[in-house]
mmCIF file of C-alpha atoms in Angstrom:
data_model
loop_
_atom_site.group_PDB
_atom_site.id
_atom_site.type_symbol
_atom_site.label_atom_id
_atom_site.label_comp_id
_atom_site.label_asym_id
_atom_site.label_seq_id
_atom_site.Cartn_x
_atom_site.Cartn_y
_atom_site.Cartn_z
ATOM 1 C CA MET A 1 24.720 77.420 57.534
ATOM 2 C CA PHE A 2 26.623 75.453 55.763
ATOM 3 C CA ASN A 3 27.798 73.481 52.292
ATOM 4 C CA ALA A 4 28.148 69.708 52.258
ATOM 5 C CA ILE A 5 27.615 66.853 49.921
ATOM 6 C CA VAL A 6 25.639 64.332 52.132
ATOM 7 C CA ILE A 7 24.875 60.898 51.435
ATOM 8 C CA ASP A 8 21.943 59.101 52.745
ATOM 9 C CA LYS A 9 19.811 55.665 51.899
ATOM 10 C CA ASP A 10 16.068 55.283 52.621
ATOM 11 C CA THR A 11 13.282 53.763 50.931
ATOM 12 C CA ALA A 12 14.305 55.786 48.160
ATOM 13 C CA GLY A 13 17.472 54.453 47.597
ATOM 14 C CA TYR A 14 20.699 55.947 47.880
ATOM 15 C CA ARG A 15 21.516 59.152 46.797
ATOM 16 C CA ALA A 16 24.344 61.824 47.548
ATOM 17 C CA ASP A 17 23.437 65.717 47.005
ATOM 18 C CA MET A 18 25.068 68.481 48.000
ATOM 19 C CA THR A 19 22.558 70.405 50.729
ATOM 20 C CA GLN A 20 22.620 73.395 52.957
ATOM 21 C CA LEU A 21 23.035 72.361 56.600
ATOM 22 C CA GLU A 22 23.016 74.077 60.232
ATOM 23 C CA ASP A 23 25.256 74.340 63.109
ATOM 24 C CA ALA A 24 23.520 71.678 64.917
ATOM 25 C CA ARG A 25 23.768 68.913 62.888
ATOM 26 C CA LEU A 26 27.069 68.649 63.381
ATOM 27 C CA PRO A 27 28.241 65.315 65.008
ATOM 28 C CA PRO A 28 29.855 65.250 68.044
ATOM 29 C CA GLY A 29 33.114 66.353 68.809
ATOM 30 C CA GLU A 30 36.312 68.360 70.899
ATOM 31 C CA VAL A 31 37.144 70.543 67.883
ATOM 32 C CA SER A 32 34.377 72.627 65.465
ATOM 33 C CA VAL A 33 36.685 72.994 62.515
ATOM 34 C CA GLN A 34 36.551 75.467 59.324
ATOM 35 C CA VAL A 35 37.336 74.075 56.693
ATOM 36 C CA ALA A 36 39.162 75.662 53.753
ATOM 37 C CA TYR A 37 39.767 72.249 50.877
ATOM 38 C CA SER A 38 39.588 68.466 51.286
ATOM 39 C CA THR A 39 40.476 65.874 48.545
ATOM 40 C CA LEU A 40 38.086 62.796 46.571
ATOM 41 C CA ASN A 41 40.263 59.956 47.121
ATOM 42 C CA TYR A 42 39.204 56.028 46.018
ATOM 43 C CA LYS A 43 36.814 55.568 49.165
ATOM 44 C CA ASP A 44 35.235 58.782 48.738
ATOM 45 C CA GLY A 45 34.454 57.652 45.028
ATOM 46 C CA LEU A 46 33.530 54.709 46.741
ATOM 47 C CA ALA A 47 31.162 55.939 49.531
ATOM 48 C CA ILE A 48 29.794 58.573 47.023
ATOM 49 C CA THR A 49 28.377 56.214 44.407
ATOM 50 C CA GLY A 50 27.684 53.716 46.906
ATOM 51 C CA LYS A 51 29.712 51.267 44.917
ATOM 52 C CA SER A 52 31.045 49.966 47.911
ATOM 53 C CA PRO A 53 29.770 50.194 51.502
ATOM 54 C CA VAL A 54 31.718 52.319 53.013
ATOM 55 C CA VAL A 55 29.270 54.330 54.765
ATOM 56 C CA ARG A 56 28.911 52.388 57.873
ATOM 57 C CA GLN A 57 25.538 55.075 59.102
ATOM 58 C CA PHE A 58 23.254 57.721 57.798
ATOM 59 C CA PRO A 59 22.989 60.711 56.865
ATOM 60 C CA MET A 60 27.389 61.081 56.000
ATOM 61 C CA VAL A 61 29.077 63.418 55.241
ATOM 62 C CA PRO A 62 31.700 62.053 53.078
ATOM 63 C CA GLY A 63 35.449 63.210 52.837
ATOM 64 C CA ILE A 64 38.424 61.372 54.149
ATOM 65 C CA ASP A 65 40.875 64.361 54.427
ATOM 66 C CA LEU A 66 40.769 67.877 55.554
ATOM 67 C CA ALA A 67 42.298 71.183 56.121
ATOM 68 C CA GLY A 68 41.201 73.863 58.094
ATOM 69 C CA THR A 69 41.317 76.544 60.975
ATOM 70 C CA VAL A 70 39.817 75.679 64.444
ATOM 71 C CA GLU A 71 36.695 77.994 65.188
ATOM 72 C CA SER A 72 36.254 76.374 69.031
ATOM 73 C CA SER A 73 38.155 73.542 71.185
ATOM 74 C CA SER A 74 38.125 71.325 74.168
ATOM 75 C CA HIS A 75 40.966 70.112 73.505
ATOM 76 C CA PRO A 76 44.447 70.795 74.970
ATOM 77 C CA ARG A 77 46.638 70.465 72.361
ATOM 78 C CA LEU A 78 44.523 72.669 69.532
ATOM 79 C CA ARG A 79 43.097 76.365 70.165
ATOM 80 C CA ALA A 80 41.617 78.623 67.908
ATOM 81 C CA GLY A 81 42.621 79.987 64.975
ATOM 82 C CA ASP A 82 44.853 76.849 64.448
ATOM 83 C CA GLN A 83 45.895 75.321 60.897
ATOM 84 C CA VAL A 84 45.608 71.428 61.408
ATOM 85 C CA LEU A 85 44.814 68.604 59.247
ATOM 86 C CA LEU A 86 42.832 65.456 59.111
ATOM 87 C CA ASN A 87 43.531 62.033 57.739
ATOM 88 C CA GLY A 88 41.346 58.980 58.441
ATOM 89 C CA TRP A 89 40.082 58.057 60.818
ATOM 90 C CA GLY A 90 36.437 56.395 59.800
ATOM 91 C CA VAL A 91 35.725 60.951 58.817
ATOM 92 C CA GLY A 92 33.634 60.074 56.180
ATOM 93 C CA GLU A 93 32.628 56.901 57.323
ATOM 94 C CA SER A 94 31.373 56.634 60.626
ATOM 95 C CA HIS A 95 31.428 60.040 61.424
ATOM 96 C CA TRP A 96 30.651 62.673 59.667
ATOM 97 C CA GLY A 97 33.874 64.221 57.373
ATOM 98 C CA GLY A 98 35.587 66.600 55.345
ATOM 99 C CA LEU A 99 33.323 67.565 52.421
ATOM 100 C CA ALA A 100 31.145 70.417 54.228
ATOM 101 C CA GLN A 101 31.617 73.558 54.979
ATOM 102 C CA LYS A 102 32.435 72.776 58.493
ATOM 103 C CA ALA A 103 33.122 69.975 60.795
ATOM 104 C CA ARG A 104 33.465 68.679 63.798
ATOM 105 C CA VAL A 105 36.223 65.912 65.264
ATOM 106 C CA GLN A 106 38.092 64.543 68.139
ATOM 107 C CA GLY A 107 41.702 66.152 68.628
ATOM 108 C CA ASP A 108 43.229 63.765 69.109
ATOM 109 C CA TRP A 109 42.274 63.205 65.211
ATOM 110 C CA LEU A 110 43.805 67.015 63.897
ATOM 111 C CA ILE A 111 47.638 67.109 63.491
ATOM 112 C CA HIS A 112 48.330 70.329 63.570
ATOM 113 C CA LEU A 113 49.453 71.796 59.005
ATOM 114 C CA PRO A 114 52.882 72.206 58.303
ATOM 115 C CA GLN A 115 54.399 74.828 58.040
ATOM 116 C CA ALA A 116 55.644 74.164 55.498
ATOM 117 C CA PHE A 117 52.229 74.013 53.269
ATOM 118 C CA THR A 118 48.872 75.588 52.688
ATOM 119 C CA PRO A 119 45.712 73.681 53.313
ATOM 120 C CA ARG A 120 45.899 73.621 49.352
ATOM 121 C CA GLN A 121 48.947 71.865 49.348
ATOM 122 C CA ALA A 122 48.104 69.808 52.407
ATOM 123 C CA MET A 123 45.690 68.501 50.666
ATOM 124 C CA ALA A 124 46.308 68.400 47.657
ATOM 125 C CA ILE A 125 48.608 66.204 48.895
ATOM 126 C CA GLY A 126 46.355 64.151 51.656
ATOM 127 C CA THR A 127 45.714 60.885 52.019
ATOM 128 C CA ALA A 128 47.370 59.564 49.024
ATOM 129 C CA GLY A 129 50.910 61.263 49.642
ATOM 130 C CA TYR A 130 50.705 61.003 53.090
ATOM 131 C CA THR A 131 50.181 57.094 52.166
ATOM 132 C CA ALA A 132 52.373 56.773 50.222
ATOM 133 C CA MET A 133 54.877 58.536 52.477
ATOM 134 C CA LEU A 134 53.787 55.610 54.816
ATOM 135 C CA CYS A 135 54.124 52.955 52.980
ATOM 136 C CA LEU A 136 58.385 54.423 51.471
ATOM 137 C CA ILE A 137 59.116 54.764 55.287
ATOM 138 C CA ALA A 138 57.428 51.134 55.678
ATOM 139 C CA LEU A 139 60.506 50.278 53.101
ATOM 140 C CA GLU A 140 63.115 51.994 54.527
ATOM 141 C CA ARG A 141 62.942 50.865 57.589
ATOM 142 C CA ASN A 142 63.307 47.403 56.703
ATOM 143 C CA GLY A 143 66.209 48.546 54.692
ATOM 144 C CA LEU A 144 64.873 49.389 51.425
ATOM 145 C CA ARG A 145 68.557 52.081 49.869
ATOM 146 C CA PRO A 146 69.079 54.284 46.199
ATOM 147 C CA GLY A 147 70.982 51.535 44.837
ATOM 148 C CA GLN A 148 69.812 48.150 45.597
ATOM 149 C CA GLY A 149 67.230 48.909 41.844
ATOM 150 C CA GLU A 150 64.288 49.340 40.492
ATOM 151 C CA VAL A 151 61.693 50.124 42.603
ATOM 152 C CA LEU A 152 57.928 49.516 41.466
ATOM 153 C CA VAL A 153 55.111 51.914 42.112
ATOM 154 C CA THR A 154 51.363 49.765 40.537
ATOM 155 C CA GLY A 155 48.639 52.860 39.878
ATOM 156 C CA ALA A 156 51.625 54.497 39.070
ATOM 157 C CA SER A 157 49.003 57.619 37.275
ATOM 158 C CA GLY A 158 46.800 57.910 41.005
ATOM 159 C CA GLY A 159 47.354 59.174 43.254
ATOM 160 C CA VAL A 160 48.845 57.552 45.443
ATOM 161 C CA GLY A 161 51.396 55.451 43.243
ATOM 162 C CA SER A 162 51.832 59.358 41.785
ATOM 163 C CA PHE A 163 53.121 60.647 45.242
ATOM 164 C CA ALA A 164 55.121 57.009 45.286
ATOM 165 C CA VAL A 165 56.629 58.189 41.924
ATOM 166 C CA SER A 166 57.567 61.193 43.000
ATOM 167 C CA LEU A 167 59.649 61.004 46.564
ATOM 168 C CA LEU A 168 61.089 57.564 45.369
ATOM 169 C CA ALA A 169 63.390 59.817 42.047
ATOM 170 C CA ARG A 170 63.404 62.613 44.700
ATOM 171 C CA LEU A 171 65.138 60.264 46.524
ATOM 172 C CA GLY A 172 67.246 58.889 44.226
ATOM 173 C CA TYR A 173 65.510 55.423 42.917
ATOM 174 C CA SER A 174 64.577 53.560 39.884
ATOM 175 C CA VAL A 175 61.655 53.667 39.372
ATOM 176 C CA ILE A 176 59.308 52.007 37.372
ATOM 177 C CA ALA A 177 55.485 52.607 37.026
ATOM 178 C CA ALA A 178 53.152 50.758 35.935
ATOM 179 C CA THR A 179 49.349 52.379 34.797
ATOM 180 C CA GLY A 180 46.636 50.987 32.380
ATOM 181 C CA ARG A 181 46.443 53.920 31.210
ATOM 182 C CA PRO A 182 50.055 54.304 28.601
ATOM 183 C CA GLU A 183 49.076 57.808 27.913
ATOM 184 C CA GLU A 184 50.402 58.887 31.082
ATOM 185 C CA ALA A 185 53.602 58.240 29.851
ATOM 186 C CA GLY A 186 55.147 61.041 29.847
ATOM 187 C CA TYR A 187 53.696 62.579 32.829
ATOM 188 C CA LEU A 188 54.715 59.434 34.970
ATOM 189 C CA GLN A 189 58.181 60.703 33.625
ATOM 190 C CA GLN A 190 57.891 64.198 33.830
ATOM 191 C CA LEU A 191 57.408 62.573 37.903
ATOM 192 C CA GLY A 192 60.596 61.227 37.940
ATOM 193 C CA ALA A 193 59.695 57.318 36.030
ATOM 194 C CA CYS A 194 62.708 55.243 34.304
ATOM 195 C CA GLN A 195 60.429 53.251 32.861
ATOM 196 C CA VAL A 196 56.687 52.875 32.396
ATOM 197 C CA ILE A 197 55.201 49.572 31.647
ATOM 198 C CA GLU A 198 51.210 48.518 31.509
ATOM 199 C CA ARG A 199 49.216 46.645 34.000
ATOM 200 C CA ALA A 200 48.093 44.671 31.923
ATOM 201 C CA GLU A 201 51.799 42.980 32.534
ATOM 202 C CA LEU A 202 50.337 41.686 36.179
ATOM 203 C CA SER A 203 46.587 42.216 36.588
ATOM 204 C CA GLN A 204 45.657 38.813 34.815
ATOM 205 C CA PRO A 205 46.586 35.390 36.690
ATOM 206 C CA GLY A 206 50.701 34.425 37.301
ATOM 207 C CA ARG A 207 52.845 31.987 37.895
ATOM 208 C CA PRO A 208 53.779 31.556 42.063
ATOM 209 C CA LEU A 209 57.719 32.856 40.618
ATOM 210 C CA ALA A 210 58.476 35.567 38.244
ATOM 211 C CA LYS A 211 61.838 36.849 36.862
ATOM 212 C CA GLU A 212 63.245 38.841 39.565
ATOM 213 C CA ARG A 213 62.822 42.402 38.342
ATOM 214 C CA TRP A 214 62.686 44.998 41.109
ATOM 215 C CA VAL A 215 64.020 45.004 44.813
ATOM 216 C CA ALA A 216 61.600 46.568 45.940
ATOM 217 C CA ALA A 217 57.397 47.379 45.116
ATOM 218 C CA ILE A 218 55.013 49.929 46.614
ATOM 219 C CA ASP A 219 50.701 48.570 45.422
ATOM 220 C CA SER A 220 48.054 49.941 45.662
ATOM 221 C CA VAL A 221 46.239 47.648 43.253
ATOM 222 C CA GLY A 222 45.469 44.350 45.121
ATOM 223 C CA SER A 223 43.833 41.497 43.887
ATOM 224 C CA HIS A 224 46.736 39.340 40.808
ATOM 225 C CA THR A 225 48.190 42.460 40.839
ATOM 226 C CA LEU A 226 49.728 42.274 44.001
ATOM 227 C CA ALA A 227 50.664 38.619 43.211
ATOM 228 C CA ASN A 228 52.176 38.787 40.280
ATOM 229 C CA VAL A 229 54.257 41.874 41.917
ATOM 230 C CA CYS A 230 55.565 39.384 44.362
ATOM 231 C CA ALA A 231 56.393 36.865 42.740
ATOM 232 C CA GLY A 232 58.381 39.158 40.244
ATOM 233 C CA THR A 233 60.946 41.171 43.459
ATOM 234 C CA ALA A 234 63.687 39.942 43.789
ATOM 235 C CA ALA A 235 65.360 37.859 46.481
ATOM 236 C CA ASP A 236 65.687 39.224 49.437
ATOM 237 C CA GLY A 237 62.663 42.179 48.552
ATOM 238 C CA LEU A 238 60.231 44.352 49.458
ATOM 239 C CA VAL A 239 57.064 45.143 49.345
ATOM 240 C CA ALA A 240 54.501 47.551 50.902
ATOM 241 C CA ALA A 241 50.503 46.748 50.018
ATOM 242 C CA CYS A 242 48.431 50.379 50.412
ATOM 243 C CA GLY A 243 45.283 49.829 48.093
ATOM 244 C CA LEU A 244 42.382 46.824 46.686
ATOM 245 C CA ALA A 245 41.298 49.247 43.610
ATOM 246 C CA GLN A 246 41.778 45.338 41.340
ATOM 247 C CA GLY A 247 40.223 43.623 44.820
ATOM 248 C CA MET A 248 40.329 42.461 48.189
ATOM 249 C CA ASP A 249 41.643 39.086 47.047
ATOM 250 C CA PHE A 250 45.123 38.541 46.891
ATOM 251 C CA PRO A 251 45.548 34.397 44.523
ATOM 252 C CA ALA A 252 49.526 34.025 45.104
ATOM 253 C CA SER A 253 51.029 31.489 46.526
ATOM 254 C CA VAL A 254 53.960 31.414 49.889
ATOM 255 C CA ALA A 255 56.692 30.978 46.638
ATOM 256 C CA PRO A 256 58.013 33.878 46.848
ATOM 257 C CA PHE A 257 58.049 34.301 50.251
ATOM 258 C CA ILE A 258 59.312 30.823 51.771
ATOM 259 C CA LEU A 259 61.935 30.676 48.462
ATOM 260 C CA ARG A 260 63.245 34.254 48.097
ATOM 261 C CA GLY A 261 62.560 36.264 51.145
ATOM 262 C CA VAL A 262 60.518 38.076 49.281
ATOM 263 C CA SER A 263 58.712 40.726 52.928
ATOM 264 C CA LEU A 264 54.868 41.210 52.257
ATOM 265 C CA LEU A 265 54.617 44.366 54.626
ATOM 266 C CA GLY A 266 50.198 46.057 55.674
ATOM 267 C CA ILE A 267 49.706 50.042 55.373
ATOM 268 C CA ASN A 268 46.841 50.762 57.439
ATOM 269 C CA SER A 269 47.581 54.784 56.730
ATOM 270 C CA VAL A 270 43.307 55.421 58.494
ATOM 271 C CA THR A 271 44.254 54.558 62.543
ATOM 272 C CA ARG A 272 48.806 55.601 62.311
ATOM 273 C CA PRO A 273 49.146 56.574 66.405
ATOM 274 C CA TYR A 274 49.388 60.860 66.931
ATOM 275 C CA GLN A 275 53.247 60.739 66.314
ATOM 276 C CA GLU A 276 53.351 58.338 63.176
ATOM 277 C CA ARG A 277 51.247 60.780 61.386
ATOM 278 C CA VAL A 278 53.704 63.945 62.323
ATOM 279 C CA HIS A 279 56.871 62.257 61.728
ATOM 280 C CA ALA A 280 54.878 61.537 58.024
ATOM 281 C CA TRP A 281 54.044 64.888 57.201
ATOM 282 C CA GLN A 282 57.207 66.344 58.451
ATOM 283 C CA ARG A 283 58.675 63.643 56.151
ATOM 284 C CA LEU A 284 56.591 65.036 53.826
ATOM 285 C CA ALA A 285 57.408 68.680 54.245
ATOM 286 C CA ALA A 286 61.061 68.193 53.563
ATOM 287 C CA GLU A 287 60.001 65.769 50.485
ATOM 288 C CA VAL A 288 57.589 66.209 48.219
ATOM 289 C CA ASP A 289 58.235 68.384 44.897
ATOM 290 C CA LEU A 290 56.455 71.612 45.325
ATOM 291 C CA GLU A 291 56.917 71.539 41.270
ATOM 292 C CA HIS A 292 55.266 68.108 41.159
ATOM 293 C CA LEU A 293 52.551 68.359 43.230
ATOM 294 C CA GLU A 294 50.893 70.881 41.382
ATOM 295 C CA LEU A 295 51.239 69.086 38.229
ATOM 296 C CA ILE A 296 49.522 66.212 40.231
ATOM 297 C CA THR A 297 46.946 67.989 41.472
ATOM 298 C CA ARG A 298 43.352 69.136 40.297
ATOM 299 C CA GLU A 299 40.919 72.082 42.167
ATOM 300 C CA VAL A 300 37.837 71.547 41.191
ATOM 301 C CA ALA A 301 34.982 73.162 43.337
ATOM 302 C CA LEU A 302 32.723 71.166 46.357
ATOM 303 C CA GLY A 303 29.614 70.523 43.648
ATOM 304 C CA GLU A 304 31.760 69.556 41.385
ATOM 305 C CA ALA A 305 32.678 66.667 43.509
ATOM 306 C CA ILE A 306 29.477 64.463 42.714
ATOM 307 C CA GLY A 307 30.889 64.256 39.516
ATOM 308 C CA VAL A 308 33.887 63.895 39.626
ATOM 309 C CA ALA A 309 33.702 60.779 42.122
ATOM 310 C CA ALA A 310 31.935 58.477 39.402
ATOM 311 C CA GLU A 311 35.380 59.513 37.101
ATOM 312 C CA LEU A 312 37.669 58.643 40.021
ATOM 313 C CA LEU A 313 36.023 54.988 40.197
ATOM 314 C CA GLU A 314 36.531 54.682 35.997
ATOM 315 C CA GLY A 315 39.875 55.291 36.042
ATOM 316 C CA LYS A 316 39.444 59.036 34.014
ATOM 317 C CA VAL A 317 40.995 60.700 37.651
ATOM 318 C CA ARG A 318 44.768 61.888 36.835
ATOM 319 C CA GLY A 319 46.689 62.372 39.914
ATOM 320 C CA ARG A 320 44.840 63.942 42.712
ATOM 321 C CA VAL A 321 41.279 65.869 43.469
ATOM 322 C CA VAL A 322 41.463 69.330 45.269
ATOM 323 C CA VAL A 323 38.215 70.273 46.424
ATOM 324 C CA ASN A 324 37.579 73.738 47.415
ATOM 325 C CA VAL A 325 34.435 73.328 49.411
ATOM 326 C CA ASN A 326 34.222 77.224 49.579
ATOM 327 C CA ARG A 327 33.494 77.449 46.135
#
């Protein structure tokens, strides 16, 4: 038997409960993992609360991240005792995920835990830090370098935003952090932000083109915020879009793209090929500030995750939430 959060939907309604399951209930997969830590991401909050239909089948164990030790494997790259981690691939949505003490998954979804990190540290980074690094890699691939001008990060006090601020600042970029929580200005400055602006400057309908304010941006918010980010980007600038906290819509015009040559880079963190995942985690191992990691992270027990998921969607959670599934 093992502990897990299980989401179900039936005539009694939609609910998420902490329960015990038998190993035989685990879904098919090549690799069985003894999970040490998982996380709470925005998508996990949506799944647990039912605020958005991200869960594809029921019952479902949520958790799009996990880190732990291989118990058994029929995959040629993995063997019992290996420390591994997983981000995405539909776990927690269409395949049982990491908010449980055990998981069974496909071997191709797993990568080996970088030696630089403990399982807890890897989950403190999780999909949020991994996505922030994918954004940074995409910006660099398209020519962004320190010294070219300021870089904007929206949703800066959230998980992706916190890592984006920290990573950019560590690499020498001048960072503007946009947040809906002005009380977190000191926190963002500790992570390396040179300037903190309020979310309201970007979250309302704006002009097709605005004053050129930043040469690049990482946006995890979407909707009007992303439209205004693009409108305020300098000529030949870059915008990496990776989230939709404000909404899936994009109420913008083509003006920034055809009059300034702005490039909008879409970031899909869910189904990246194995080598791209390994490269991103190698970069994280080289660039993550471990002191910042502790500043960003809060740890909760598995049984607390359901309540914290609601706080996450309400914008009350700073940085990252690590879930110790064995507490």
